[in-house]
mmCIF file of C-alpha atoms in Angstrom:
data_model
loop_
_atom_site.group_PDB
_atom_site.id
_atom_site.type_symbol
_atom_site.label_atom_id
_atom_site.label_comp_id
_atom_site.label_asym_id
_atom_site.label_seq_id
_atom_site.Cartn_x
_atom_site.Cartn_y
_atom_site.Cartn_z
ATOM 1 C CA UNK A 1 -39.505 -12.234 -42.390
ATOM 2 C CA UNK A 2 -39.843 -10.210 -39.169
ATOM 3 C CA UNK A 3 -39.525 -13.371 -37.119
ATOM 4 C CA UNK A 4 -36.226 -14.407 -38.832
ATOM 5 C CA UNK A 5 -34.390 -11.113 -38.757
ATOM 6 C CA UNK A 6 -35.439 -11.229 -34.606
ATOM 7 C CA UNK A 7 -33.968 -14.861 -34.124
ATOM 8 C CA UNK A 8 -30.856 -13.804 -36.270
ATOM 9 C CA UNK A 9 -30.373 -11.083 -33.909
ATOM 10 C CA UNK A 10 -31.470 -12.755 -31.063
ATOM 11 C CA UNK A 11 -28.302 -15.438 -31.606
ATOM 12 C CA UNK A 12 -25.924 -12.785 -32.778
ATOM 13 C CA UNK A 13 -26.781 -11.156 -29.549
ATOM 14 C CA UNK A 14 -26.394 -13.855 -27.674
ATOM 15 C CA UNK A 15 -22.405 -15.249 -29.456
ATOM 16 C CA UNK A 16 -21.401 -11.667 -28.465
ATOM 17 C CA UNK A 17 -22.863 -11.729 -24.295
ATOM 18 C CA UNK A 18 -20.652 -15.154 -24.173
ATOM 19 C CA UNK A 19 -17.679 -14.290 -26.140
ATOM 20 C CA UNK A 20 -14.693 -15.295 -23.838
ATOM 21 C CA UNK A 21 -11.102 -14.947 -24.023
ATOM 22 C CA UNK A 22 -9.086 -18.206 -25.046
ATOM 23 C CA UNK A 23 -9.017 -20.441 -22.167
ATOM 24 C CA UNK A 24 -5.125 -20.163 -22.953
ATOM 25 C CA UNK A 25 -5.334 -16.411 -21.827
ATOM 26 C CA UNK A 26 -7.915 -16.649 -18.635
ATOM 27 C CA UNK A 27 -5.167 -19.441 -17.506
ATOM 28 C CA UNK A 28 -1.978 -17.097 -17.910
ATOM 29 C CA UNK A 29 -4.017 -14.042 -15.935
ATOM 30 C CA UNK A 30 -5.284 -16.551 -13.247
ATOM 31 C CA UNK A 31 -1.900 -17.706 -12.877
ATOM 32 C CA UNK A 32 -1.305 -13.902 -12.072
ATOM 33 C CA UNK A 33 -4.268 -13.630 -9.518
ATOM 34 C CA UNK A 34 -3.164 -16.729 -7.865
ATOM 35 C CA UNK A 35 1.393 -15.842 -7.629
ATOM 36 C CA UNK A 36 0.358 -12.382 -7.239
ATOM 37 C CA UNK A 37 -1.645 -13.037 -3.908
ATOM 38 C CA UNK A 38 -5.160 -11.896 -5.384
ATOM 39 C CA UNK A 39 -7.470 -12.509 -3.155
ATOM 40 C CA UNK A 40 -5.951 -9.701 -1.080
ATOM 41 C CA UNK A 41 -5.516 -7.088 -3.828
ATOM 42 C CA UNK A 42 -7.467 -3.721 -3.128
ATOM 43 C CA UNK A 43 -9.521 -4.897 -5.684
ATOM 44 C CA UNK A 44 -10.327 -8.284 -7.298
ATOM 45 C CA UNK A 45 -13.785 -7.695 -9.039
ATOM 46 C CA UNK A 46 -14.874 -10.380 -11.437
ATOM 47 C CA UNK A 47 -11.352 -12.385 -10.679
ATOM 48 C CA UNK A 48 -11.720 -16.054 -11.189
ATOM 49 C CA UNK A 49 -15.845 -15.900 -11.573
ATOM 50 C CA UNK A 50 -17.493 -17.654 -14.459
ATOM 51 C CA UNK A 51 -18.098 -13.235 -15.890
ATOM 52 C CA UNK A 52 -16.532 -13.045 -19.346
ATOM 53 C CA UNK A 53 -12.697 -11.631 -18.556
ATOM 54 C CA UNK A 54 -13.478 -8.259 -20.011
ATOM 55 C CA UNK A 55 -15.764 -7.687 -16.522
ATOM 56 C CA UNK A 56 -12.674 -8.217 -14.346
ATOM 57 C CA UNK A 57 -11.016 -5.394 -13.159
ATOM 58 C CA UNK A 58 -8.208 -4.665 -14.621
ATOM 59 C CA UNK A 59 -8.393 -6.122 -18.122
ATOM 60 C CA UNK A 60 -9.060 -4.933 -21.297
ATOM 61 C CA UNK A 61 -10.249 -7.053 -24.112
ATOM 62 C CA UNK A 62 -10.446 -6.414 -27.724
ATOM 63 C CA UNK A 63 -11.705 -8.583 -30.446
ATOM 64 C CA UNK A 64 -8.753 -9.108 -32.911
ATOM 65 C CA UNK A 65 -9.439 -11.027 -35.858
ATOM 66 C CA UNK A 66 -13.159 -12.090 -34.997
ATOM 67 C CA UNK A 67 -11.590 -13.503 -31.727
ATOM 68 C CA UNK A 68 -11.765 -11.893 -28.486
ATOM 69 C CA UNK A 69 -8.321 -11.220 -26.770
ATOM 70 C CA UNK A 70 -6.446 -9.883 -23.464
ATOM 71 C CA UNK A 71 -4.667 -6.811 -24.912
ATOM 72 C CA UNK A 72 -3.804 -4.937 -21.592
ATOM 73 C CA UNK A 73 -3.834 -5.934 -17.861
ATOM 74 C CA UNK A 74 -3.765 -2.495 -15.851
ATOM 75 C CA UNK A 75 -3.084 -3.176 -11.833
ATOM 76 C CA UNK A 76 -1.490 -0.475 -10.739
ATOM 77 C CA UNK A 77 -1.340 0.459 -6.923
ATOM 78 C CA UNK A 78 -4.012 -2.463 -6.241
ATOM 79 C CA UNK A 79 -1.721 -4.325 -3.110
ATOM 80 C CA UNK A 80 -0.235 -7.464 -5.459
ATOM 81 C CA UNK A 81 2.104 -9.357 -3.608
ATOM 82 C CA UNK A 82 4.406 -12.319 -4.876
ATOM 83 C CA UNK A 83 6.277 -12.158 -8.383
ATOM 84 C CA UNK A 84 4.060 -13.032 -11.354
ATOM 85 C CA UNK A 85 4.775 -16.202 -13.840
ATOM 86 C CA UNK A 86 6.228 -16.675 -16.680
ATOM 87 C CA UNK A 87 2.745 -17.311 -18.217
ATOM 88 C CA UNK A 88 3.231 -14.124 -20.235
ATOM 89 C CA UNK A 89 4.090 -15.937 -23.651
ATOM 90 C CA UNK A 90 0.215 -16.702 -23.822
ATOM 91 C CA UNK A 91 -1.042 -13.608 -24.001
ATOM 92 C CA UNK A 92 -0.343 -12.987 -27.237
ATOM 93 C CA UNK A 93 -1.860 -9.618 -28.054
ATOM 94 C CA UNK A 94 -0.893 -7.969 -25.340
ATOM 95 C CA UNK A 95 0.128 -4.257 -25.926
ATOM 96 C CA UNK A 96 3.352 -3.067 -23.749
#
């Protein structure tokens, strides 16, 4: 019984490490990074690495729904340059 409960964990454990964002979502805020000049910002952590999106700086993901989603995108004073997209429309549970 001990073994089970340890492999159920053990793969609950491991669904939650790789939860990602939809790849709807990490499109729209790469589309950001990339009109927004973001290799230069002050601070890019994380940005366009294979880390789940909730390790790049900047972003704040909840799980809505059993689903993991972008629900903020906080940038302020970090040197972005350009105008953003219109990719907006995909991130769908984004709080203003």
């Amino acid at each position: 019984m001990k073994k089970y409960i340890l492999i159920c964990f053990a793969v609950l454990c491991s669904t939650i490490l790789t939860a990602q964002v939809p790849q709807i979502e990490r499109d729209a805020i790469m589309a950001l990074y990339n009109s927004t000049d973001g290799a230069n910002w002050t601070d890019n952590t994380n940005w366009g690495s294979g880390n789940p999106v909730s390790t790049w700086y900047g972003i704040t993901v909840e799980n809505i729904g059993g689903n993991d989603h972008i629900t903020a995108i906080i940038l302020y004073n970090n040197n972005l340059g350009g105008l953003p997209t219109s990719d907006w429309s995909n991130l769908s549970e984004l709080k203003l």
